[in-house]
Coordinates of N, CA and C in Angstrom, one line a residue:
M1 N 0.8 -1.0 0.0 CA -0.2 0.0 0.3 C 1.4 1.3 0.1
A2 N 0.8 1.9 -1.1 CA 1.2 3.5 -1.1 C 0.9 4.1 0.6
G3 N 1.9 5.1 0.7 CA 1.5 5.8 2.1 C 2.2 5.2 3.4
I4 N 2.7 3.9 3.3 CA 3.3 3.0 4.8 C 4.2 3.7 5.4
H5 N 4.5 4.2 6.1 CA 5.9 4.8 6.6 C 5.9 4.6 7.9
D6 N 6.5 4.6 9.4 CA 7.1 4.7 10.5 C 6.7 6.1 10.8
V7 N 5.8 6.8 11.6 CA 6.2 7.8 11.9 C 6.6 8.4 13.2
A8 N 7.7 9.3 13.4 CA 8.1 9.7 14.6 C 6.9 10.5 15.8
E9 N 6.9 9.8 17.0 CA 5.6 10.6 17.5 C 6.4 10.3 19.6
E10 N 5.7 10.9 20.4 CA 6.7 10.9 21.6 C 4.8 11.3 22.5
W11 N 4.7 10.2 23.4 CA 3.4 10.8 23.9 C 4.1 11.6 25.7
D12 N 3.1 11.8 26.4 CA 3.2 12.7 27.4 C 4.2 11.9 28.2
V13 N 5.2 12.1 29.3 CA 5.8 11.6 30.3 C 6.2 12.3 31.6
R14 N 5.7 11.5 32.9 CA 6.1 12.2 33.8 C 7.0 10.9 34.5
D15 N 7.5 11.6 35.6 CA 8.5 10.6 36.7 C 9.2 9.8 36.3
G16 N 10.0 10.1 35.2 CA 11.1 9.3 34.3 C 12.3 9.3 35.2
S17 N 13.4 8.3 35.5 CA 14.3 7.9 36.6 C 15.2 6.7 35.1
T18 N 16.3 6.8 35.6 CA 17.6 6.1 35.3 C 18.1 4.9 36.5
P19 N 17.1 3.8 36.8 CA 17.5 3.2 37.8 C 18.9 2.4 38.1
F20 N 19.2 2.0 36.6 CA 20.6 1.2 36.4 C 21.3 2.3 35.3
R21 N 22.5 2.2 35.4 CA 23.4 2.6 34.2 C 24.4 2.0 34.2
G22 N 24.8 0.8 33.2 CA 26.3 0.0 33.0 C 27.0 0.8 32.2
K23 N 27.7 -0.2 31.8 CA 29.1 0.5 31.3 C 28.6 0.9 29.8
V24 N 27.6 0.1 29.0 CA 27.4 0.8 27.9 C 26.0 1.2 27.9
T25 N 24.7 0.0 28.5 CA 23.4 0.1 28.5 C 23.0 0.6 29.7
G26 N 21.8 1.0 29.9 CA 21.1 1.2 31.1 C 19.5 1.3 31.0
V27 N 19.0 1.3 31.9 CA 17.3 0.9 32.2 C 16.5 2.1 32.3
R28 N 15.7 2.6 31.6 CA 15.1 3.9 31.7 C 13.5 3.4 32.7
S29 N 13.0 4.1 33.3 CA 11.5 3.6 33.9 C 10.8 5.2 33.7
E30 N 9.6 5.1 33.1 CA 8.7 6.0 32.9 C 7.4 6.2 32.8
Q31 N 6.7 7.0 33.6 CA 5.0 6.8 33.5 C 4.5 7.3 32.0
V32 N 4.1 6.5 31.3 CA 3.7 7.6 30.0 C 1.9 7.3 29.9
R33 N 1.9 8.5 29.7 CA 0.3 8.9 29.3 C -1.0 8.1 28.1
M34 N -1.4 6.8 28.8 CA -2.2 6.4 27.4 C -3.5 7.1 27.1
P35 N -3.7 6.6 25.9 CA -5.1 7.0 25.4 C -6.2 7.5 26.0
D36 N -6.2 6.7 27.0 CA -7.5 7.0 27.7 C -7.3 7.9 29.1
G37 N -6.0 8.3 29.3 CA -5.8 9.4 30.3 C -5.2 8.9 31.3
S38 N -5.2 7.5 31.4 CA -4.4 6.7 32.3 C -2.8 7.1 32.0
W39 N -2.1 6.4 33.3 CA -0.6 6.6 33.2 C -0.2 5.0 33.5
A40 N 0.9 4.7 32.2 CA 1.3 3.3 32.8 C 2.6 3.2 33.2
Q41 N 3.2 2.5 33.3 CA 4.9 2.5 33.1 C 5.4 1.4 32.8
R42 N 6.4 1.8 31.9 CA 7.6 1.1 31.1 C 8.9 1.9 31.2
D43 N 9.3 0.2 31.3 CA 10.6 -0.1 31.4 C 11.5 0.0 30.1
Y44 N 12.7 0.4 30.1 CA 13.0 0.2 28.9 C 14.6 -0.1 28.9
Q45 N 15.5 -0.4 28.1 CA 16.7 -0.3 28.0 C 17.4 0.9 26.9
L46 N 18.2 1.5 28.0 CA 18.8 2.9 26.9 C 20.1 2.0 26.2
H47 N 20.3 2.3 25.3 CA 21.7 1.7 23.8 C 21.9 2.5 23.4
P48 N 23.2 2.9 23.0 CA 23.6 3.9 22.2 C 23.3 3.4 20.3
G49 N 23.0 2.3 19.7 CA 22.7 1.9 18.8 C 23.8 0.9 18.3
S50 N 23.8 0.7 16.9 CA 24.7 -0.5 16.5 C 24.9 -0.3 15.2
V51 N 25.8 -0.9 14.5 CA 26.2 -0.9 13.3 C 26.7 -2.5 13.3
A52 N 26.1 -3.2 12.1 CA 26.8 -4.5 10.9 C 26.7 -4.3 9.8
V53 N 27.9 -5.0 9.4 CA 28.4 -5.3 8.1 C 27.6 -6.2 7.0
L54 N 27.2 -6.9 6.0 CA 27.0 -7.7 5.6 C 27.8 -7.8 4.0
A55 N 29.0 -8.3 4.6 CA 30.0 -8.3 3.7 C 29.9 -9.4 2.3
L56 N 29.9 -8.7 1.1 CA 29.7 -10.3 0.2 C 30.6 -10.0 -0.7
D57 N 30.9 -11.4 -0.9 CA 32.5 -11.5 -1.9 C 32.1 -11.9 -3.4
E58 N 33.0 -11.8 -4.0 CA 32.4 -11.7 -5.5 C 31.8 -13.5 -6.1
E59 N 31.9 -14.2 -5.0 CA 31.4 -15.2 -5.3 C 30.2 -15.1 -4.7
G60 N 29.2 -14.3 -4.4 CA 27.9 -14.6 -3.8 C 27.8 -15.1 -2.0
R61 N 29.4 -14.9 -1.7 CA 29.4 -15.5 -0.1 C 29.4 -14.4 0.9
V62 N 28.6 -14.7 1.9 CA 29.0 -13.6 3.1 C 29.6 -14.4 4.2
L63 N 30.2 -13.1 4.4 CA 31.2 -13.0 5.5 C 30.3 -13.3 7.1
T64 N 30.5 -14.5 7.8 CA 30.0 -14.5 9.1 C 30.9 -15.3 10.0
L65 N 30.9 -14.4 11.3 CA 31.6 -14.9 12.3 C 30.8 -15.3 13.5
R66 N 31.4 -16.2 14.3 CA 30.4 -17.4 15.5 C 31.3 -16.9 16.5
Q67 N 30.6 -16.4 17.5 CA 31.3 -16.0 18.9 C 30.1 -16.3 20.1
Y68 N 30.6 -16.8 21.2 CA 29.7 -16.5 22.2 C 28.9 -15.3 22.7
R69 N 27.4 -15.6 23.1 CA 26.7 -14.5 23.6 C 26.1 -14.7 24.8
H70 N 26.2 -14.5 26.5 CA 26.1 -15.0 27.2 C 24.5 -14.7 27.7
P71 N 24.1 -13.6 27.6 CA 22.6 -14.0 27.9 C 21.8 -14.9 27.4
V72 N 21.9 -15.1 26.0 CA 21.1 -16.4 25.8 C 22.4 -17.8 25.3
R73 N 23.3 -17.8 26.2 CA 24.2 -19.1 26.4 C 24.0 -19.8 24.9
H74 N 24.6 -19.2 23.8 CA 24.9 -19.5 22.5 C 26.3 -19.2 21.9
R75 N 26.7 -19.9 20.8 CA 27.5 -19.3 20.3 C 26.9 -19.0 18.6
L76 N 26.4 -18.0 18.4 CA 26.0 -17.6 17.6 C 26.8 -17.1 16.2
W77 N 26.4 -17.9 14.8 CA 26.6 -17.1 13.7 C 26.5 -15.7 13.8
E78 N 27.2 -14.9 13.1 CA 26.8 -13.2 13.1 C 27.3 -12.3 11.8
L79 N 26.9 -11.2 11.9 CA 27.7 -10.6 10.9 C 28.7 -9.5 12.1
P80 N 29.5 -9.6 11.6 CA 30.5 -8.2 11.7 C 29.7 -6.8 12.5
A81 N 29.9 -6.8 13.3 CA 28.9 -5.5 14.6 C 29.4 -5.1 15.4
G82 N 29.0 -4.1 15.9 CA 29.8 -3.0 16.7 C 28.7 -2.1 17.3
L83 N 29.1 -1.3 18.7 CA 28.5 -0.7 19.2 C 29.2 1.0 18.6
L84 N 27.9 1.9 18.4 CA 28.3 3.3 18.2 C 28.4 4.0 19.7
D85 N 29.5 3.7 20.2 CA 29.7 4.1 21.5 C 30.8 5.5 21.3
V86 N 30.9 5.5 20.1 CA 32.1 7.2 20.0 C 31.2 8.0 19.6
P87 N 31.0 9.1 20.7 CA 29.9 10.2 20.5 C 30.1 10.6 18.9
G88 N 29.4 10.8 17.9 CA 29.0 12.0 17.1 C 29.5 10.8 16.1
E89 N 30.1 9.9 16.3 CA 30.7 9.0 15.0 C 29.9 8.3 13.7
N90 N 30.2 9.0 12.7 CA 29.7 8.6 11.4 C 29.2 7.0 11.7
P91 N 28.2 6.5 11.2 CA 27.7 5.0 11.4 C 28.6 4.2 10.0
L92 N 28.7 5.1 9.0 CA 29.7 4.1 8.4 C 31.2 3.9 8.8
H93 N 31.9 5.1 9.3 CA 33.2 4.8 9.9 C 33.0 3.8 11.0
A94 N 32.1 3.9 11.7 CA 32.5 2.7 12.4 C 32.0 1.2 12.3
A95 N 31.4 1.0 11.0 CA 30.7 -0.1 10.4 C 32.6 -0.5 9.6
Q96 N 33.1 0.1 9.1 CA 34.3 -0.1 8.8 C 35.7 -0.2 9.3
R97 N 35.5 0.1 10.5 CA 35.9 0.0 11.4 C 35.8 -1.6 12.1
E98 N 34.6 -1.7 12.5 CA 34.0 -3.4 12.9 C 34.2 -4.1 12.1
L99 N 34.5 -3.9 10.5 CA 35.0 -5.2 9.9 C 36.4 -5.0 9.6
F100 N 37.3 -4.2 9.9 CA 38.6 -4.2 9.9 C 38.7 -5.1 11.1
E101 N 38.5 -4.4 12.2 CA 38.7 -4.9 13.7 C 38.5 -6.9 14.0
E102 N 37.4 -7.1 13.1 CA 36.4 -8.3 13.6 C 36.9 -9.5 12.3
A103 N 37.1 -8.8 11.2 CA 37.6 -9.6 10.1 C 38.7 -9.2 9.2
H104 N 39.5 -8.2 9.6 CA 40.7 -7.5 9.1 C 40.3 -7.7 7.4
C105 N 39.3 -7.2 7.1 CA 38.8 -6.9 5.7 C 38.3 -5.3 5.5
K106 N 38.8 -4.8 4.2 CA 38.1 -3.8 3.8 C 37.5 -4.1 2.2
A107 N 37.0 -2.8 2.2 CA 35.5 -2.7 1.2 C 35.7 -2.0 0.3
G108 N 35.8 -2.0 -1.1 CA 35.4 -1.0 -2.1 C 34.3 -0.1 -2.3
Q109 N 33.6 -0.8 -2.1 CA 31.8 -0.3 -2.2 C 30.8 -0.8 -0.9
W110 N 30.4 0.4 -0.4 CA 29.5 0.4 0.5 C 28.3 1.1 0.4
R111 N 26.7 0.4 0.5 CA 25.8 0.9 1.0 C 24.8 0.6 1.8
V112 N 23.9 1.4 2.5 CA 22.7 1.1 3.3 C 22.1 0.1 3.2
L113 N 21.9 -1.2 3.3 CA 20.7 -2.2 3.1 C 19.8 -2.0 4.2
V114 N 20.0 -1.8 5.2 CA 18.7 -1.6 5.9 C 18.6 -1.2 7.4
D115 N 17.7 -0.4 7.8 CA 17.7 0.0 9.5 C 16.7 -0.4 10.0
F116 N 16.8 -0.8 11.3 CA 15.9 -1.4 12.1 C 15.8 -1.4 13.5
Y117 N 14.8 -1.4 14.4 CA 15.0 -1.1 16.0 C 14.9 -3.1 16.5
T118 N 16.0 -3.3 17.1 CA 16.1 -4.5 17.8 C 14.6 -5.4 18.2
S119 N 14.0 -4.4 19.3 CA 13.2 -4.7 20.3 C 12.8 -3.7 20.8
P120 N 11.9 -2.9 19.8 CA 11.3 -2.0 20.5 C 10.3 -1.3 21.1
G121 N 9.7 -2.6 21.8 CA 8.8 -3.3 22.9 C 9.6 -2.9 24.6
G122 N 10.7 -3.1 24.3 CA 11.7 -3.1 25.3 C 13.4 -2.5 25.1
S123 N 13.3 -1.6 23.8 CA 14.5 -1.6 24.3 C 14.7 -0.1 23.2
D124 N 15.8 1.2 22.9 CA 15.7 2.0 22.0 C 17.1 1.5 21.1
E125 N 17.2 0.5 20.9 CA 18.4 0.1 20.4 C 18.1 0.3 18.8
A126 N 18.8 1.4 18.2 CA 18.4 1.0 16.6 C 19.7 0.6 15.7
V127 N 19.3 -0.4 14.9 CA 21.1 -1.0 14.0 C 20.5 -0.6 12.4
R128 N 21.8 -0.2 12.3 CA 21.7 0.2 10.6 C 22.9 -0.6 10.0
I129 N 22.1 -1.6 9.2 CA 23.2 -2.8 8.3 C 23.5 -2.2 7.3
F130 N 24.6 -2.1 6.9 CA 25.2 -1.7 5.9 C 25.4 -3.1 4.8
L131 N 25.9 -2.7 3.4 CA 26.0 -4.0 2.6 C 27.4 -3.4 2.1
A132 N 28.5 -4.5 1.9 CA 29.6 -4.0 1.8 C 29.9 -4.9 0.6
T133 N 31.0 -4.4 -0.8 CA 31.1 -5.3 -1.5 C 32.8 -5.0 -2.1
D134 N 33.3 -5.5 -3.0 CA 34.3 -5.4 -3.4 C 35.6 -5.5 -2.2
L135 N 35.2 -6.7 -1.9 CA 35.9 -7.2 -0.5 C 38.0 -7.7 -0.7
S136 N 38.5 -7.2 0.6 CA 39.6 -7.7 -0.1 C 40.6 -7.7 1.4
E137 N 42.0 -8.2 1.8 CA 42.1 -8.0 3.1 C 42.8 -6.8 3.3
A138 N 42.9 -6.5 4.8 CA 43.1 -5.0 5.0 C 44.7 -5.3 5.3
D139 N 45.0 -4.0 5.3 CA 46.5 -3.5 5.3 C 46.8 -3.6 7.0
G140 N 48.1 -3.6 7.1 CA 48.8 -4.0 8.4 C 48.3 -4.8 9.5
D141 N 48.7 -4.3 11.0 CA 48.1 -5.4 11.9 C 47.2 -5.8 11.9
R142 N 46.7 -7.4 12.6 CA 45.2 -7.6 12.8 C 45.2 -6.8 14.1
Y143 N 43.9 -6.5 14.3 CA 43.1 -5.8 15.7 C 43.5 -6.9 16.6
E144 N 43.8 -6.6 17.8 CA 44.0 -7.1 19.0 C 42.8 -7.4 20.0
A145 N 42.4 -9.2 19.5 CA 40.7 -9.4 19.9 C 41.0 -9.2 21.4
H146 N 40.0 -9.3 22.3 CA 40.0 -9.2 23.7 C 38.2 -10.1 23.7
G147 N 38.2 -10.1 25.5 CA 37.1 -11.2 25.5 C 36.4 -12.3 25.0
E148 N 34.8 -12.2 24.6 CA 34.5 -13.3 23.7 C 34.9 -13.3 22.0
E149 N 35.4 -11.8 22.2 CA 36.3 -12.2 20.4 C 37.7 -12.6 20.5
L150 N 38.2 -13.5 21.5 CA 39.1 -14.2 21.6 C 38.9 -15.8 20.6
E151 N 37.3 -15.9 20.5 CA 37.4 -17.1 20.0 C 36.8 -17.5 19.0
I152 N 36.5 -15.8 18.1 CA 35.4 -16.0 16.9 C 36.1 -16.6 15.7
E153 N 35.0 -17.7 15.2 CA 35.2 -18.0 14.2 C 34.7 -17.6 13.1
A154 N 35.3 -17.5 12.0 CA 34.9 -16.7 10.7 C 34.7 -17.8 9.7
A155 N 33.4 -17.6 8.5 CA 33.3 -18.5 7.4 C 32.7 -18.0 6.2
R156 N 33.0 -17.9 5.1 CA 31.9 -17.0 4.0 C 31.0 -17.9 3.8
V157 N 30.2 -18.0 3.6 CA 28.7 -19.3 3.3 C 27.9 -18.2 2.0
P158 N 27.4 -18.9 1.3 CA 26.9 -18.7 -0.1 C 25.4 -18.3 0.9
R159 N 25.2 -17.1 0.2 CA 23.9 -16.7 0.7 C 22.5 -17.2 0.6
E160 N 22.4 -18.5 -0.2 CA 21.1 -19.4 -0.4 C 21.2 -20.4 0.5
E161 N 22.5 -21.0 1.3 CA 22.6 -21.5 1.8 C 22.2 -20.6 3.7
L162 N 22.5 -19.5 3.7 CA 21.9 -19.4 5.2 C 20.4 -18.9 4.7
V163 N 20.1 -18.2 3.7 CA 18.8 -18.5 3.9 C 17.8 -19.7 4.1
R164 N 18.3 -20.6 3.9 CA 17.9 -22.0 3.9 C 17.9 -22.1 5.5
L165 N 19.0 -21.8 6.3 CA 19.4 -22.2 8.1 C 18.5 -21.3 8.4
V166 N 18.2 -20.1 8.1 CA 17.2 -19.0 8.6 C 15.7 -19.5 8.6
L167 N 15.5 -19.9 7.4 CA 14.3 -20.5 7.5 C 13.8 -21.9 8.0
A168 N 14.8 -22.5 8.5 CA 14.9 -23.7 9.2 C 15.3 -23.7 10.5
G169 N 15.0 -22.3 11.1 CA 15.4 -21.8 12.4 C 16.6 -22.4 12.9
E170 N 17.6 -22.6 12.4 CA 19.0 -22.9 12.6 C 20.2 -21.7 13.1
L171 N 19.5 -20.3 12.2 CA 20.5 -19.2 12.7 C 19.3 -18.3 13.5
H172 N 19.9 -17.4 14.2 CA 18.9 -16.9 15.2 C 19.5 -15.8 15.6
N173 N 20.5 -15.0 14.9 CA 21.0 -13.7 15.2 C 20.3 -12.6 14.6
P174 N 19.7 -11.6 14.6 CA 18.9 -10.3 14.3 C 19.4 -10.0 13.1
T175 N 20.9 -9.4 13.8 CA 21.1 -8.9 11.9 C 21.7 -9.8 11.2
L176 N 22.1 -11.0 11.2 CA 22.5 -12.1 10.2 C 20.8 -12.0 9.6
V177 N 19.7 -12.6 10.3 CA 18.8 -12.6 10.0 C 18.3 -11.6 8.9
T178 N 18.0 -10.5 9.5 CA 17.7 -9.2 8.8 C 18.1 -8.9 7.8
G179 N 19.4 -9.1 7.9 CA 20.7 -8.4 6.5 C 20.5 -9.8 5.3
V180 N 20.8 -10.9 5.7 CA 20.3 -12.0 4.5 C 18.9 -11.8 4.2
L181 N 18.2 -11.5 4.7 CA 16.9 -11.7 3.8 C 16.8 -10.4 3.5
A182 N 17.1 -9.5 4.1 CA 17.2 -8.0 3.4 C 17.5 -8.1 2.1
L183 N 18.7 -8.5 2.1 CA 19.7 -8.4 0.6 C 19.3 -9.6 -0.6
T184 N 18.4 -10.5 0.3 CA 17.7 -11.9 -0.9 C 16.8 -10.3 -1.4
A185 N 15.9 -10.2 -0.7 CA 14.9 -9.1 -1.1 C 15.5 -8.4 -2.4
A186 N 16.4 -7.7 -2.2 CA 17.1 -6.7 -2.7 C 17.6 -7.2 -3.9
L187 N 18.2 -8.1 -4.1 CA 18.3 -9.3 -5.3 C 17.1 -9.5 -6.4
A188 N 16.2 -9.7 -5.4 CA 15.0 -10.2 -6.1 C 14.2 -9.1 -6.7
G189 N 14.4 -7.7 -6.3 CA 13.9 -6.6 -6.7 C 14.0 -5.6 -7.4
E190 N 14.8 -4.6 -7.0 CA 15.4 -3.4 -8.4 C 16.9 -3.4 -8.2
G191 N 17.2 -4.7 -7.1 CA 18.8 -4.5 -7.6 C 19.7 -4.0 -6.5
L192 N 21.0 -4.0 -6.4 CA 21.5 -3.7 -5.4 C 21.7 -1.9 -5.1
D193 N 22.1 -1.9 -7.0 CA 22.0 0.0 -7.2 C 21.0 0.9 -6.7
A194 N 19.7 -0.1 -6.2 CA 18.7 0.7 -6.1 C 18.6 0.9 -4.5
L195 N 19.7 0.7 -3.7 CA 20.2 0.6 -2.4 C 20.4 2.1 -2.2
R196 N 20.3 2.6 -0.7 CA 20.3 4.0 -0.3 C 22.0 3.8 -0.3
P197 N 22.5 5.3 -0.8 CA 24.0 5.4 -0.4 C 24.4 5.1 0.9
A198 N 25.8 4.9 1.1 CA 26.1 4.9 2.5 C 26.2 6.1 3.4
D199 N 26.0 7.3 3.1 CA 26.0 8.0 3.5 C 24.5 8.7 4.1
A200 N 23.4 7.8 3.9 CA 22.2 8.4 3.9 C 21.8 8.6 5.4
Q201 N 21.1 9.3 5.7 CA 20.5 10.1 6.5 C 19.7 9.1 7.8
W202 N 20.2 9.3 8.8 CA 19.6 8.1 9.8 C 18.9 8.7 11.0
A203 N 17.6 8.4 10.7 CA 16.9 9.9 11.9 C 17.0 9.2 13.1
A204 N 17.5 7.4 13.7 CA 17.2 6.8 14.2 C 18.7 7.6 15.4
R205 N 19.4 7.8 14.6 CA 20.7 8.0 15.1 C 21.7 8.9 14.2
P206 N 21.0 10.0 14.5 CA 21.5 11.3 13.3 C 23.1 11.3 14.0
Y207 N 24.1 12.0 12.8 CA 25.1 12.4 13.0 C 25.8 13.2 12.4

């Protein structure tokens, strides 16, 4: 249907507080005025936002990484990704940094693949996934990994195989699922040249 799009809106809020603030994220608690005039408490995660990279090689394979994610007690196959934890940083620059640090790769061409909120009922996290093509190995020394990244595994997997595994319930990371299905839709539609440029504005995380 023509004219379908999300619209920014903000309901009245009272008694807002931040009872917890961790190293990266926090929890915000607010009383929000409902349409019938009543007030309801809404608690949600404060998040700086993230970027991810769907890196596609000349053979149609997607660069994937597997690492441990403690909250869900799984090793998940994912896309290179990271936090927007540098104030004012251009999301494209953050994505290029993550591709270098996690996969020691660089890309000759970048586009915006898709933007989404990971869990809008309980978090304000916004994610931008970039499509990176014309891949090559990065120059210089490899980034020194820390924490969970010490055991990262890398694999290049055909896009069609990833789609099959997503639909079979074998892959669960939201950026991987969203990115692979968005890429498949783009290829079946107007093609990659119709995607937004890498510097397209992002209302959720202006820069």
